[in-house]
Amino acid sequence: MSLRRRSPRVPHLLLAASLLGALLAPSAAAASAHRSPSGEPGGTGGTGGRGLPLRVATYNIHAGAGMDGVFDLDRQTAELRSLQADVIGLQEVDRHWGSRSEWRDLAGELARRLRMHVSFAPIY
């Protein structure tokens, strides 16, 4: 009989919720620190006491390639910018992993181009 060490498995839903929470926490903190036009803390200026809107998007960048298979980070940046999102969850993001993305840090580059913060969690 062989003994195998089993690693604990986290349900995908719990993992996704944790990652989403980690992404949204900085945005929520920034929103709560916002001041209204009258200078009052809370950031409800003009929204009827409902708080600030937060636009969240998800997007698969296919390692920087478009639907035509051509690597074009400028095109990806323009598409992401057009979403006008405060938080964007990206899928298929390479970070120095292969020639398909020219060995570039796509997460870091997109964050700089979009003037956003990046949090990266590799899946392998």
Short mmCIF file of C-alpha atoms in Angstrom, two decimals:
data_model
loop_
_atom_site.label_atom_id
_atom_site.label_comp_id
_atom_site.label_asym_id
_atom_site.label_seq_id
_atom_site.Cartn_x
_atom_site.Cartn_y
_atom_site.Cartn_z
CA MET A 1 0.00 0.00 0.00
CA SER A 2 1.42 3.35 -0.95
CA LEU A 3 0.64 6.47 0.94
CA ARG A 4 0.06 9.65 -0.96
CA ARG A 5 -0.07 13.08 0.47
CA ARG A 6 -3.24 14.74 -0.72
CA SER A 7 -3.38 18.45 -1.05
CA PRO A 8 -6.54 20.11 0.22
CA ARG A 9 -8.89 21.18 -2.56
CA VAL A 10 -10.69 24.45 -2.41
CA PRO A 11 -14.01 24.50 -4.23
CA HIS A 12 -13.79 26.65 -7.36
CA LEU A 13 -16.64 28.86 -6.20
CA LEU A 14 -14.87 29.65 -2.93
CA LEU A 15 -11.64 30.37 -4.78
CA ALA A 16 -13.43 32.64 -7.27
CA ALA A 17 -15.21 34.48 -4.45
CA SER A 18 -11.92 34.95 -2.59
CA LEU A 19 -10.19 36.31 -5.68
CA LEU A 20 -13.09 38.63 -6.45
CA GLY A 21 -13.05 39.89 -2.86
CA ALA A 22 -9.31 40.52 -3.09
CA LEU A 23 -9.85 42.50 -6.27
CA LEU A 24 -12.79 44.52 -4.97
CA ALA A 25 -11.40 45.36 -1.52
CA PRO A 26 -9.03 48.13 -2.75
CA SER A 27 -11.80 49.64 -4.88
CA ALA A 28 -14.25 49.59 -1.99
CA ALA A 29 -11.68 51.24 0.27
CA ALA A 30 -11.04 53.94 -2.33
CA ALA A 31 -14.76 54.52 -2.79
CA SER A 32 -15.35 54.91 0.94
CA ALA A 33 -12.50 57.40 1.18
CA HIS A 34 -14.00 59.53 -1.60
CA ARG A 35 -15.41 62.90 -0.63
CA SER A 36 -18.51 64.41 -2.12
CA PRO A 37 -18.44 67.79 -3.89
CA SER A 38 -19.61 69.40 -0.62
CA GLY A 39 -16.51 68.02 1.12
CA GLU A 40 -18.47 65.52 3.21
CA PRO A 41 -16.88 62.08 3.56
CA GLY A 42 -18.73 59.09 2.19
CA GLY A 43 -18.79 59.86 -1.50
CA THR A 44 -22.55 60.01 -1.98
CA GLY A 45 -22.48 63.40 -3.68
CA GLY A 46 -25.31 63.48 -6.19
CA THR A 47 -26.18 59.78 -5.97
CA GLY A 48 -29.07 60.08 -3.53
CA GLY A 49 -27.27 58.29 -0.70
CA ARG A 50 -26.72 55.10 -2.70
CA GLY A 51 -22.93 55.37 -2.79
CA LEU A 52 -20.64 55.36 -5.78
CA PRO A 53 -21.23 53.12 -8.78
CA LEU A 54 -18.62 50.43 -9.36
CA ARG A 55 -18.30 48.94 -12.84
CA VAL A 56 -16.79 45.45 -12.85
CA ALA A 57 -15.91 43.54 -16.03
CA THR A 58 -14.33 40.25 -16.99
CA TYR A 59 -12.37 39.70 -20.19
CA ASN A 60 -10.38 36.86 -21.77
CA ILE A 61 -7.29 38.34 -23.41
CA HIS A 62 -6.19 35.04 -25.02
CA ALA A 63 -2.54 35.75 -24.08
CA GLY A 64 -2.68 39.05 -25.97
CA ALA A 65 -4.05 37.68 -29.24
CA GLY A 66 -7.28 38.77 -30.87
CA MET A 67 -9.88 36.50 -32.42
CA ASP A 68 -7.68 36.48 -35.54
CA GLY A 69 -4.80 34.94 -33.54
CA VAL A 70 -2.60 38.02 -33.95
CA PHE A 71 -0.75 39.21 -30.83
CA ASP A 72 -1.62 42.90 -30.45
CA LEU A 73 -1.51 44.41 -26.97
CA ASP A 74 -2.49 47.84 -28.31
CA ARG A 75 -5.74 46.39 -29.60
CA GLN A 76 -6.35 44.57 -26.30
CA THR A 77 -5.71 47.79 -24.38
CA ALA A 78 -8.18 49.73 -26.53
CA GLU A 79 -10.84 47.06 -26.04
CA LEU A 80 -10.33 47.00 -22.26
CA ARG A 81 -10.38 50.79 -22.09
CA SER A 82 -13.69 50.85 -23.98
CA LEU A 83 -15.28 48.84 -21.14
CA GLN A 84 -14.85 51.86 -18.84
CA ALA A 85 -14.58 49.46 -15.90
CA ASP A 86 -13.22 50.22 -12.44
CA VAL A 87 -12.19 46.59 -11.89
CA ILE A 88 -11.41 44.09 -14.66
CA GLY A 89 -10.89 40.38 -14.08
CA LEU A 90 -8.71 38.96 -16.86
CA GLN A 91 -8.36 35.38 -18.03
CA GLU A 92 -5.57 33.68 -20.01
CA VAL A 93 -2.98 36.22 -18.93
CA ASP A 94 0.65 35.25 -19.51
CA ARG A 95 3.40 36.55 -17.33
CA HIS A 96 6.73 35.72 -18.98
CA TRP A 97 5.42 32.22 -19.78
CA GLY A 98 5.85 31.72 -23.47
CA SER A 99 6.53 32.85 -26.96
CA ARG A 100 2.79 33.24 -27.64
CA SER A 101 2.90 36.40 -25.51
CA GLU A 102 6.45 37.37 -26.49
CA TRP A 103 7.62 36.45 -22.95
CA ARG A 104 6.08 39.69 -21.66
CA ASP A 105 4.35 40.48 -18.37
CA LEU A 106 0.91 41.08 -19.86
CA ALA A 107 -0.75 41.80 -16.51
CA GLY A 108 1.80 44.47 -15.64
CA GLU A 109 1.81 46.03 -19.10
CA LEU A 110 -1.97 46.25 -19.30
CA ALA A 111 -2.15 47.74 -15.81
CA ARG A 112 0.35 50.46 -16.75
CA ARG A 113 -1.38 51.22 -20.05
CA LEU A 114 -4.80 51.45 -18.37
CA ARG A 115 -3.44 53.27 -15.30
CA MET A 116 -4.83 50.57 -13.04
CA HIS A 117 -3.40 48.47 -10.23
CA VAL A 118 -2.66 44.81 -10.83
CA SER A 119 -3.04 41.73 -8.64
CA PHE A 120 -1.88 38.54 -10.30
CA ALA A 121 -2.52 34.96 -9.20
CA PRO A 122 -0.99 32.28 -11.42
CA ILE A 123 -3.00 29.10 -11.81
CA TYR A 124 0.05 26.91 -12.43
#
